[in-house]
Coordinates of C-alpha atoms in Angstrom, one line a residue:
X1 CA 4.6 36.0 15.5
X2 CA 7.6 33.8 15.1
X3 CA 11.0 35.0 15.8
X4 CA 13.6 34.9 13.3
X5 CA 15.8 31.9 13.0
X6 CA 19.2 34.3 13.4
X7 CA 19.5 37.5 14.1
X8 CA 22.7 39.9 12.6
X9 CA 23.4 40.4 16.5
X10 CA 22.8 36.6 17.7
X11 CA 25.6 35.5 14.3
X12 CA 27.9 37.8 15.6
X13 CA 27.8 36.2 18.7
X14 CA 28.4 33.0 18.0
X15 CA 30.9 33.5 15.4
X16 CA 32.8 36.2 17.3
X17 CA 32.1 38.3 14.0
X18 CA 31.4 42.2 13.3
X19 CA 28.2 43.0 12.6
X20 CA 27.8 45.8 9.6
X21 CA 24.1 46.7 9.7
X22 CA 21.6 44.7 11.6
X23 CA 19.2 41.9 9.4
X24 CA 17.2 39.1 10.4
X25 CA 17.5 35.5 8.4
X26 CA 14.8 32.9 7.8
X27 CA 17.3 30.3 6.8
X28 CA 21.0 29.4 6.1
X29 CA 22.4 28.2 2.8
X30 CA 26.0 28.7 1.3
X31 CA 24.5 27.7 -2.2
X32 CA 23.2 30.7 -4.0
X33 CA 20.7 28.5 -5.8
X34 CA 18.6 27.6 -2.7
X35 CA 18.0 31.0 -2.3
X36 CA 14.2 32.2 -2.0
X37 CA 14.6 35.5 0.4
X38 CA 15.0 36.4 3.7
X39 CA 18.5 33.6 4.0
X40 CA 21.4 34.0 5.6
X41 CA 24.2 33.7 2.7
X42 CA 27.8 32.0 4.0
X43 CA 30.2 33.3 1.6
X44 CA 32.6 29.9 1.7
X45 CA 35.8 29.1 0.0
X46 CA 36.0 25.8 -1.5
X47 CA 37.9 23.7 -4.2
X48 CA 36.0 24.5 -7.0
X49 CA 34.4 28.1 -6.2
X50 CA 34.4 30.8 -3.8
X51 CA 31.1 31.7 -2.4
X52 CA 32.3 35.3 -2.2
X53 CA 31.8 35.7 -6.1
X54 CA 28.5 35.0 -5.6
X55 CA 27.6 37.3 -3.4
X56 CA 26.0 39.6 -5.9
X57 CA 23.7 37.0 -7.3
X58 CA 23.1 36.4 -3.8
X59 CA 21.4 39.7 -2.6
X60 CA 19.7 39.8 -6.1
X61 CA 17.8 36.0 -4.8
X62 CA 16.5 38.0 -1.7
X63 CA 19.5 37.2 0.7
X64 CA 19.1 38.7 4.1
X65 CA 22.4 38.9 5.3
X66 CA 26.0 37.6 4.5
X67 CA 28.7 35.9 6.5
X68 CA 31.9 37.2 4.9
X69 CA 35.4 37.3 4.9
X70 CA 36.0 40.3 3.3
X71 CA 33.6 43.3 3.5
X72 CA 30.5 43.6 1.4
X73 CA 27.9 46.2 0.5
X74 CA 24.9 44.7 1.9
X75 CA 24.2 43.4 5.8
X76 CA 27.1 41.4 6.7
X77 CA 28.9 39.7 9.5
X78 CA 33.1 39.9 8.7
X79 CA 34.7 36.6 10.1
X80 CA 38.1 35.4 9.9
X81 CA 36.9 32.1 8.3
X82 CA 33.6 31.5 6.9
X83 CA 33.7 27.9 7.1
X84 CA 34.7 27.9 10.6
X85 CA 31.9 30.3 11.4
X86 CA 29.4 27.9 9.9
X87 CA 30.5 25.3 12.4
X88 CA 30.3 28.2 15.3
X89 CA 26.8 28.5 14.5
X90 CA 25.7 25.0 14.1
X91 CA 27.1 24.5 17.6
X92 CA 25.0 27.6 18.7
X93 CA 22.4 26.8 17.2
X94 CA 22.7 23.2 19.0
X95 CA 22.6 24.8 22.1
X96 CA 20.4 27.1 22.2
X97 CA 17.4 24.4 22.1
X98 CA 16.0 22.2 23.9
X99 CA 15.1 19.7 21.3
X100 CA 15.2 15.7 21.9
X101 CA 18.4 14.8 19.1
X102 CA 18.9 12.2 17.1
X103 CA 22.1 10.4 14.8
X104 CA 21.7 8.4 12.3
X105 CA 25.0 6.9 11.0
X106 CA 25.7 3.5 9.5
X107 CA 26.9 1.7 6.2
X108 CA 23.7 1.4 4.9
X109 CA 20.1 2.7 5.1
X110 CA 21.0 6.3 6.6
X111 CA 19.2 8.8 4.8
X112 CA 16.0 6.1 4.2
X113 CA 16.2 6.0 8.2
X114 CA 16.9 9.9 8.8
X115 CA 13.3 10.3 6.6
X116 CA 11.4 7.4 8.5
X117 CA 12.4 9.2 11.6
X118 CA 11.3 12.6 10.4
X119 CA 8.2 11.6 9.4
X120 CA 7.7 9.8 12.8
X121 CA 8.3 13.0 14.7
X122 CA 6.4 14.9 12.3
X123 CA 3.6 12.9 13.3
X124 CA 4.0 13.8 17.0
X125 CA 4.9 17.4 17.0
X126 CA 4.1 18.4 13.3
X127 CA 5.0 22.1 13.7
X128 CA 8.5 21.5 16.2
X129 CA 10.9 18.7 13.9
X130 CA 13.8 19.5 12.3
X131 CA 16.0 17.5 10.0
X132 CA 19.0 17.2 7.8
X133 CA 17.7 17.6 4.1
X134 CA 19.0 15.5 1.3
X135 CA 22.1 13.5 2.4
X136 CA 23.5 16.5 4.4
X137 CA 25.9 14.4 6.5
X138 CA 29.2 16.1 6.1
X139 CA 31.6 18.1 7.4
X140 CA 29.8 21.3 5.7
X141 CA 25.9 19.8 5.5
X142 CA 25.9 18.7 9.3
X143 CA 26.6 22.2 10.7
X144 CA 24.5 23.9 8.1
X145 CA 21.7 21.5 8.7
X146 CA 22.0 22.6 12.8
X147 CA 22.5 26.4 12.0
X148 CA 18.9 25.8 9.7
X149 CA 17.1 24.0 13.4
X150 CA 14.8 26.1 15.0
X151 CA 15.2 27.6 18.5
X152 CA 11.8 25.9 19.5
X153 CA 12.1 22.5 18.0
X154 CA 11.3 19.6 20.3
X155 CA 12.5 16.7 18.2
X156 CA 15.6 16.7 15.7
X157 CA 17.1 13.9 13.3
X158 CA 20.7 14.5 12.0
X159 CA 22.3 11.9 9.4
X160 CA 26.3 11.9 10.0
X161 CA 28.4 10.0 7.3
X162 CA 32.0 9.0 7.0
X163 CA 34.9 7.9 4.3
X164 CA 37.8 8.0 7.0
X165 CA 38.7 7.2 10.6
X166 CA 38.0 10.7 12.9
X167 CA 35.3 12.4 11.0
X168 CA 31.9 10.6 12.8
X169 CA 33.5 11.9 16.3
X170 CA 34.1 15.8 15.0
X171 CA 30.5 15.6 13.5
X172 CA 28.5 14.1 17.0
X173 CA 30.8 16.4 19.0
X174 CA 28.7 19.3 17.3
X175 CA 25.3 17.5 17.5
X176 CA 25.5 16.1 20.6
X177 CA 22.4 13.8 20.4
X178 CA 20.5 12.3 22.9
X179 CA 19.9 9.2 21.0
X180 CA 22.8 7.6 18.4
X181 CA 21.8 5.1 15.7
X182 CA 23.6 2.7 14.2
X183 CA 21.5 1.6 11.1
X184 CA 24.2 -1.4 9.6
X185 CA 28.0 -1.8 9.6
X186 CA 29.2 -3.4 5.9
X187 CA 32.3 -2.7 3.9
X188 CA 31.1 0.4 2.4
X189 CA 34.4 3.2 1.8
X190 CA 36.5 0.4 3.3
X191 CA 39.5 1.4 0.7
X192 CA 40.1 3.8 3.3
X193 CA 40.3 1.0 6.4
X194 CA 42.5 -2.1 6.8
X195 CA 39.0 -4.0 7.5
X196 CA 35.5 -4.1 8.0
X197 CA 36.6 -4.1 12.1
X198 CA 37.8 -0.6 11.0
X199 CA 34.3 1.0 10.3
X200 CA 32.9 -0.3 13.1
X201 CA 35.2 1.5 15.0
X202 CA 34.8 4.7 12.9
X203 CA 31.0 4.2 12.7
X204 CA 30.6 3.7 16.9
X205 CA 32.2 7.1 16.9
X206 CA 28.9 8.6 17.1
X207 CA 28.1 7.0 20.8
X208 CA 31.2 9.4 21.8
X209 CA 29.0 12.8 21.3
X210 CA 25.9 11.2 22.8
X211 CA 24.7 13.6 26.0
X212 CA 25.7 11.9 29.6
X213 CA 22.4 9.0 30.0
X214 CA 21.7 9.4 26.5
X215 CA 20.7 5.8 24.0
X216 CA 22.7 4.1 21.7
X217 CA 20.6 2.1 19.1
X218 CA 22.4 -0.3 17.3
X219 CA 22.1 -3.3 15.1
X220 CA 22.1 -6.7 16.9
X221 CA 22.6 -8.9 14.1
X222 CA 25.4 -7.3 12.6
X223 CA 28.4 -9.6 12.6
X224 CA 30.4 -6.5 14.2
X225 CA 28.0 -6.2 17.3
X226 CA 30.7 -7.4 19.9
X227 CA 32.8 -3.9 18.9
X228 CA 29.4 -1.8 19.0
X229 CA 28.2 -3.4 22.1
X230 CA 31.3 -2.6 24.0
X231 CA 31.8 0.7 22.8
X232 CA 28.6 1.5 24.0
X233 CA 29.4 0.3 27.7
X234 CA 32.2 1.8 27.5
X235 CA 30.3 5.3 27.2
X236 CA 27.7 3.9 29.7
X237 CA 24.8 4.9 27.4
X238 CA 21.5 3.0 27.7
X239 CA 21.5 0.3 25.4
X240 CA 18.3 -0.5 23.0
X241 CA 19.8 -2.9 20.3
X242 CA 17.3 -4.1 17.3
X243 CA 17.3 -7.2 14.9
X244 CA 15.8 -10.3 14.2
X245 CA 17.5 -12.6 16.8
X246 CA 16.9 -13.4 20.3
X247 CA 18.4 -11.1 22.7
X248 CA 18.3 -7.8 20.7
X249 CA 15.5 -5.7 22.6
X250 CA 13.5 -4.4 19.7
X251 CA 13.0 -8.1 17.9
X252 CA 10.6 -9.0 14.9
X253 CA 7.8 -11.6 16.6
X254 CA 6.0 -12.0 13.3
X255 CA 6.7 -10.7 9.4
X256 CA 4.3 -11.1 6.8
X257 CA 6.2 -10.1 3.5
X258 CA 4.5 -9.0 0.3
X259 CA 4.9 -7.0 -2.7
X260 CA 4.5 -3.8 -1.1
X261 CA 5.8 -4.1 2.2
X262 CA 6.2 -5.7 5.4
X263 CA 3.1 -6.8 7.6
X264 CA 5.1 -7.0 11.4
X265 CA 4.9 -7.6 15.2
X266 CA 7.4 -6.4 17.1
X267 CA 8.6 -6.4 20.5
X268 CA 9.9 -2.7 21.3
X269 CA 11.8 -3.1 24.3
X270 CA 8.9 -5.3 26.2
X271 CA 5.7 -3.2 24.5
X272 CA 4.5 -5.4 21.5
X273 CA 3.9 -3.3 18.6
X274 CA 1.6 -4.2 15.5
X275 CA 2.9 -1.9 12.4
X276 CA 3.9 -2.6 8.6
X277 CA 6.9 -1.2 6.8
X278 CA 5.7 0.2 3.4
X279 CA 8.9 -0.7 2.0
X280 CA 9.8 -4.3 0.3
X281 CA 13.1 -6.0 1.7
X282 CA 14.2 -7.2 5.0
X283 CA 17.0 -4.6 4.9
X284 CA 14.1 -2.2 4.9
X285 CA 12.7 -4.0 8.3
X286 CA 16.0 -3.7 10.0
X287 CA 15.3 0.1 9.1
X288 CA 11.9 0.0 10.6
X289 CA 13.4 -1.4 13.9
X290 CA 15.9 0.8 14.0
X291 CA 13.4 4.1 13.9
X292 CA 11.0 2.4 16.4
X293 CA 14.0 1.8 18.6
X294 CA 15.1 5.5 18.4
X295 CA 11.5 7.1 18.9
X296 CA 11.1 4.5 22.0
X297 CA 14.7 6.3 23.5
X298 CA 13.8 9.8 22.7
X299 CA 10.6 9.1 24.7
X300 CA 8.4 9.4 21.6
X301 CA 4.8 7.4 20.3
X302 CA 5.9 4.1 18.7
X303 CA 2.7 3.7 17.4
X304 CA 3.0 7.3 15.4
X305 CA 6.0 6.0 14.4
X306 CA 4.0 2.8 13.3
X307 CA 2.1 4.6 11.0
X308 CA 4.7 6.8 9.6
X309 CA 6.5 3.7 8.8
X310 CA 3.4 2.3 6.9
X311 CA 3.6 5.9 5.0
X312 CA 6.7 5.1 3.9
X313 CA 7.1 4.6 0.0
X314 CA 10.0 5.1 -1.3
X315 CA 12.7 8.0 -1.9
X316 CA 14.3 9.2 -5.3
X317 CA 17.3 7.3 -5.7
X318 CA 16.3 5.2 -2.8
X319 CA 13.7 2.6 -3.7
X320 CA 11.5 4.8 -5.1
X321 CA 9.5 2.5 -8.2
X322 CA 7.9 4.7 -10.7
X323 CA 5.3 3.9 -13.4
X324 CA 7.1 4.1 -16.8
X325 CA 4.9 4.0 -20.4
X326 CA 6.2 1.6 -22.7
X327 CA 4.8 -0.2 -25.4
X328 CA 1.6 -1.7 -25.3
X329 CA 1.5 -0.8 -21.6
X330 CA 3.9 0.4 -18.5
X331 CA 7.3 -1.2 -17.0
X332 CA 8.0 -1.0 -13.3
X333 CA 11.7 1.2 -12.4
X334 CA 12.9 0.5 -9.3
X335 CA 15.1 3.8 -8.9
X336 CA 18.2 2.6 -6.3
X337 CA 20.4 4.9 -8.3
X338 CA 21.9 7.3 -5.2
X339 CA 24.7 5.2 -4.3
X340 CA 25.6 1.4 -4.0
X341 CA 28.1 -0.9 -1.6
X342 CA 28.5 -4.9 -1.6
X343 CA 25.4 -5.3 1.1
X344 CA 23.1 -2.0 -0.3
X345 CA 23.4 -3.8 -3.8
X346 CA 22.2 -7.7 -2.5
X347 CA 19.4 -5.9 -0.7
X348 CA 18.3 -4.3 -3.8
X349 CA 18.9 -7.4 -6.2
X350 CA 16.6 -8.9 -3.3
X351 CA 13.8 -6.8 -3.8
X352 CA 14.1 -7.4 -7.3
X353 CA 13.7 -11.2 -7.2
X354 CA 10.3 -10.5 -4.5
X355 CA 8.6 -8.5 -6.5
X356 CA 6.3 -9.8 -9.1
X357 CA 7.3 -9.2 -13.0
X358 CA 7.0 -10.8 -16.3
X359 CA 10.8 -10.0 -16.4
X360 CA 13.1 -8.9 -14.6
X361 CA 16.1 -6.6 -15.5
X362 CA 18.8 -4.5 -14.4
X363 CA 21.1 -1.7 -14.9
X364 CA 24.1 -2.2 -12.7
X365 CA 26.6 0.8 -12.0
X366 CA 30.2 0.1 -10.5
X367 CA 30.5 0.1 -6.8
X368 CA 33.3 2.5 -6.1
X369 CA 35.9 3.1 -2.8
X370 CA 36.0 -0.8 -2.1
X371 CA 40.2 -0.2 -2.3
X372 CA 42.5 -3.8 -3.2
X373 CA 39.1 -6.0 -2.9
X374 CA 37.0 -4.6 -5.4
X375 CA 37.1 -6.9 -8.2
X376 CA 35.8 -9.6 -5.8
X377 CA 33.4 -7.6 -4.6
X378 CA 32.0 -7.3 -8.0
X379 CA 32.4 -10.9 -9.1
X380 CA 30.4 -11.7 -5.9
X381 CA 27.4 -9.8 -7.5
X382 CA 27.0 -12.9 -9.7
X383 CA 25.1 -15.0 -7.3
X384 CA 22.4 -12.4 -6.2
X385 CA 21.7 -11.6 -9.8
X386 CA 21.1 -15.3 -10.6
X387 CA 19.0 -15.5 -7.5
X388 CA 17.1 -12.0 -9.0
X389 CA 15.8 -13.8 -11.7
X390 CA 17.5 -10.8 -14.1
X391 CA 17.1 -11.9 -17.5
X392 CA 18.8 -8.9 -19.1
X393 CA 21.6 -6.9 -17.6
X394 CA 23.5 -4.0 -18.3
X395 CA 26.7 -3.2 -16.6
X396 CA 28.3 0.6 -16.4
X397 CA 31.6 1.1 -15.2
X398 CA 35.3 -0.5 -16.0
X399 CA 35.0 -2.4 -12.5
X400 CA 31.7 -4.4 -14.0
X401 CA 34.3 -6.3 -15.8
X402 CA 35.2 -8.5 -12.7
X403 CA 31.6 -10.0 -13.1
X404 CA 32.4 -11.8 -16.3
X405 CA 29.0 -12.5 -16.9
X406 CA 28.9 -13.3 -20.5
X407 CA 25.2 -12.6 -21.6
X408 CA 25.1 -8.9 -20.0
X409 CA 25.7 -5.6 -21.8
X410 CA 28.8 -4.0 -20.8
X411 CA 28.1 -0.5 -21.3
X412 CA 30.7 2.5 -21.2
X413 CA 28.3 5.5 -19.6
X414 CA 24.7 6.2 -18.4
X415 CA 24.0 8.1 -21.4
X416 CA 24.4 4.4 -23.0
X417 CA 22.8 2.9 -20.6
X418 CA 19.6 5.3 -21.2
X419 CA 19.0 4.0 -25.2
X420 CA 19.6 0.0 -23.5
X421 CA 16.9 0.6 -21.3
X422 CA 14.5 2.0 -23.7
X423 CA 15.2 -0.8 -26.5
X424 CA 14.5 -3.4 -23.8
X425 CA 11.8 -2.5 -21.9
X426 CA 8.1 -4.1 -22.4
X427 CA 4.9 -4.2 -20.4
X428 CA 4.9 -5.8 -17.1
X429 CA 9.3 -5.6 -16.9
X430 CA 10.7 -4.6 -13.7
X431 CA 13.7 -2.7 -14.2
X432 CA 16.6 -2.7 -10.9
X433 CA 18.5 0.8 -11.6
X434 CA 21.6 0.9 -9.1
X435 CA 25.2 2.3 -9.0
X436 CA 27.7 4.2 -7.2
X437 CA 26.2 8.0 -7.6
X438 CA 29.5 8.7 -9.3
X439 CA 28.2 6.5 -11.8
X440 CA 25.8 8.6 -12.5
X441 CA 22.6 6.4 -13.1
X442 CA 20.3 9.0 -11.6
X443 CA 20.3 10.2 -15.5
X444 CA 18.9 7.0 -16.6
X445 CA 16.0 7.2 -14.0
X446 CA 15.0 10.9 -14.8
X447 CA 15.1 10.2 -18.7
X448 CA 12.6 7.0 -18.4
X449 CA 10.5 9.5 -16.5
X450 CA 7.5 7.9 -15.0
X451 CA 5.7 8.7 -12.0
X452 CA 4.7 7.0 -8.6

C-alpha cells in the first residue's frame, strides 16, 4: 500500500506547526476548486482573497486537513504564516527524496520543454515522475508543485519563471536540481531590466541552486551565450550546451522539416541519435535539444526521450492546432494564445508561413512588459507577417497600433476578435491565434471550438 504524501505529524514538522488532530493528505492545493478529497488545504492570504474564508467549502470538497493561521474546526496544522509554511514544505518535501531534478527556465519554450521532459521520464519510470502542472513556476506554484512530489519519485521536472532580477535564485535555492536548463534567452519582461544582458543574468540564476557536480544545459546559439557560459564555470557545473552550430555538444547533424514536424539526427554529447520532433518550427528543435540534453545529464534513455519527443503534438495555448468546422468544410487554428514576446511571436508567424493553407490568417494580441521599446517591438512584427504569407489580420490591443499595417483589423477586445474570426474563416484557412495571456485570446480559441 502506498504511504500518504503528508502526514498531520510529518507538516508539523516541517513547518514548525501544531498539529490539532492527526490526518493524512493525498495532495496539496491552496485553491479550493482543485479539490477532489483526501488534500491538504493551505489557507493563504493574498491580494485578492483569503484562503481562510474558504475553509468551509473546503472540508465540504473532501479536504483532509488544513494549514492555518488561525484555528479551525476540522484537522489542522496552526502556523504563523501560511505562505511561508508552503515554502517549509516544498523544501521538505525536496529533501526528503531521492529523485534526479530538473529546471527548466528560459525566455521562451518553458512549459513546452517542462512537458517534453515529463513525458520523457514518464517513459522511463512511468509510475516515479513528478512535475510542475500548468505553468506553476512562481513564487507560490514552485513550492506547491514540490510539496505535491512524491517521497519515492526518481525523476522530477520543475519550470521556474521570472519578471525581476532575484526571483530565479530564491526559486532553485528550494529545488535544488541536479540538472538546470536554459531553453532561450530573448527580451521577454525586459521592462523590468536595463537590457537583454540583464535577463541573462537573472535567467543563469538557476545554475546557482544546481547540487555540487550537477549539469547546466544551455542554449549555444543564443547571442547571450558568453554570460551563460561563464556563469556556468563559475559554479563549476558540467557543461552540456545544445544548438545548431559547431561547438555546442548536443548539435543537429541532419533536419528534415515537414508539415508536422521535424525528421532529425543529432549528436548527444558524442552518441548519434535518430529521433523526430512532432512539433513544426525550429524554435521547437532547439526545444527538442534541449530535453535530450537534460535526460543525457540526469543519466536517463535518450532514445525514450526520442520517442516521447515524436509524441509530442501540441499543448492548449501552446501550438496546439485544432480542427474547426466551417463552411463547406474545416479551417486549421493554430492555438499560441498563452502568452507572446518579440522571439515567441516570429517563431509562431514561422510556423504559420510552413504550413500548408489555402490562406493564411492571424489574430494578433499585444505583447505586453516590453517597457520604453515596445512600440518597436511591435512595428518589427511587420516583416514576419509579410514573410507568413497572412492575407488577413486582426490586431487586439492599443500597442498593435505601432504596426501601422493599413489593411489589418484593429480590433478593441477578444470578444471582437471572436465574430472577426468567424466572418472570415473558409475551408482549408489556417488561422495563427497569439497574444500576451493578458490579452486574453484563449477566449477566441475555446469559442471556435474544434478538436485535435
Amino acid at each position: 500500500m502506498r504511504p500518504p504524501l503528508w502526514t498531520g505529524v510529518a507538516i508539523a514538522a516541517a513547518t514548525g506547526g501544531r498539529l490539532s488532530a492527526p490526518f493524512e493528505a493525498e495532495g496539496v492545493t491552496f485553491d479550493s476548486r482543485e479539490l477532489i478529497g483526501g488534500e491538504l488545504f493551505v489557507a493563504m492570504r493574498g491580494a485578492a482573497a483569503d484562503g481562510h474564508a474558504f475553509v468551509e467549502a473546503a472540508a465540504a470538497r473532501g479536504a483532509a486537513g488544513f494549514l492555518v493561521e488561525r484555528p479551525v474546526p476540522f484537522p489542522h496544522v496552526l502556523v504563523d504564516d501560511s505562505f511561508r509554511a508552503l515554502e517549509q514544505l516544498g523544501v521538505a518535501a525536496r529533501a526528503r527524496t531521492p529523485a534526479k531534478v530538473i529546471g527548466v527556465t528560459g525566455s521562451v519554450g518553458k512549459t513546452g520543454t517542462k512537458e517534453a521532459l515529463r513525458l520523457a521520464f514518464a517513459r522511463i519510470a512511468p509510475d516515479a515522475t513528478h512535475w510542475s502542472v500548468k505553468s506553476y513556476n512562481n513564487h507560490t506554484g514552485v513550492p506547491l508543485s514540490l510539496a505535491r512530489m512524491p517521497e519515492g519519485s526518481r525523476f522530477a521536472v520543475f519550470e521556474m519563471g521570472m519578471n525581476h532580477q532575484g526571483e530565479i535564485e530564491a526559486l532553485t535555492a528550494m529545488v535544488r536540481p541536479h540538472v538546470a536548463v536554459i531553453t532561450w534567452v530573448a527580451n521577454a519582461h525586459i521592462e523590468n531590466f536595463d537590457n537583454e544582458e540583464g535577463i541573462a543574468r537573472a535567467k543563469a540564476e538557476i545554475f546557482e541552486g544546481v547540487e555540487p557536480g550537477g549539469h547546466a544545459v544551455w542554449p549555444h546559439d543564443n547571442r547571450h551565450a558568453d554570460i551563460l557560459s561563464a556563469a556556468v564555470a563559475a559554479r563549476g557545473l558540467k557543461s552540456l550546451s545544445f544548438g545548431w552550430n559547431e561547438g555546442a555538444d548536443v548539435r543537429v547533424l541532419n533536419a528534415r522539416p515537414d508539415a508536422e514536424g521535424t525528421d532529425l539526427s543529432v549528436d548527444v554529447a558524442g552518441e548519434e541519435l535518430h529521433c523526430r520532433i512532432g512539433m513544426t518550427g525550429r524554435h521547437w528543435v532547439s526545444n527538442g535539444l534541449a530535453v535530450l540534453a537534460a535526460v543525457k545529464a540526469a543519466g536517463g534513455d535518450i532514445a525514450e526521450a526520442g520517442l516521447a519527443l515524436a509524441a509530442m503534438n501540441g499543448l492548449p495555448g501552446r501550438g496546439l492546432r485544432l480542427r474547426v468546422p466551417v463552411a463547406g468544410g474545416h479551417a486549421t487554428v493554430i492555438d499560441e494564445s498563452y502568452n507572446a514576446n518579440p522571439a515567441s511571436m516570429a517563431a509562431a508567424l514561422a510556423v504559420l508561413r510552413d504550413t500548408p493553407a489555402k490562406r493564411r490568417l492571424a489574430i494578433l494580441g499585444a505583447m505586453r512588459e516590453l517597457g520604453g521599446e515596445s512600440a518597436r517591438y511591435h512595428a518589427n512584427l511587420a516583416t514576419p507577417i509579410i514573410d507568413a504569407g497572412v492575407v488577413e489580420l486582426a490586431l487586439v490591443g492599443p500597442e498593435m497600433a505601432a504596426l501601422g499595417h493599413d489593411a489589418a483589423s484593429y480590433l478593441p477586445d477578444a470578444e471582437t476578435a471572436i465574430d472577426w474570426a468567424r466572418a472570415m474563416l473558409r475551408d482549408g484557412d489556417v488561422l495563427l491565434v497569439k497574444g500576451s495571456n493578458s490579452v486574453g485570446l484563449g477566449k477566441v480559441v475555446a469559442a471556435l471550438g474544434g478538436s485535435r
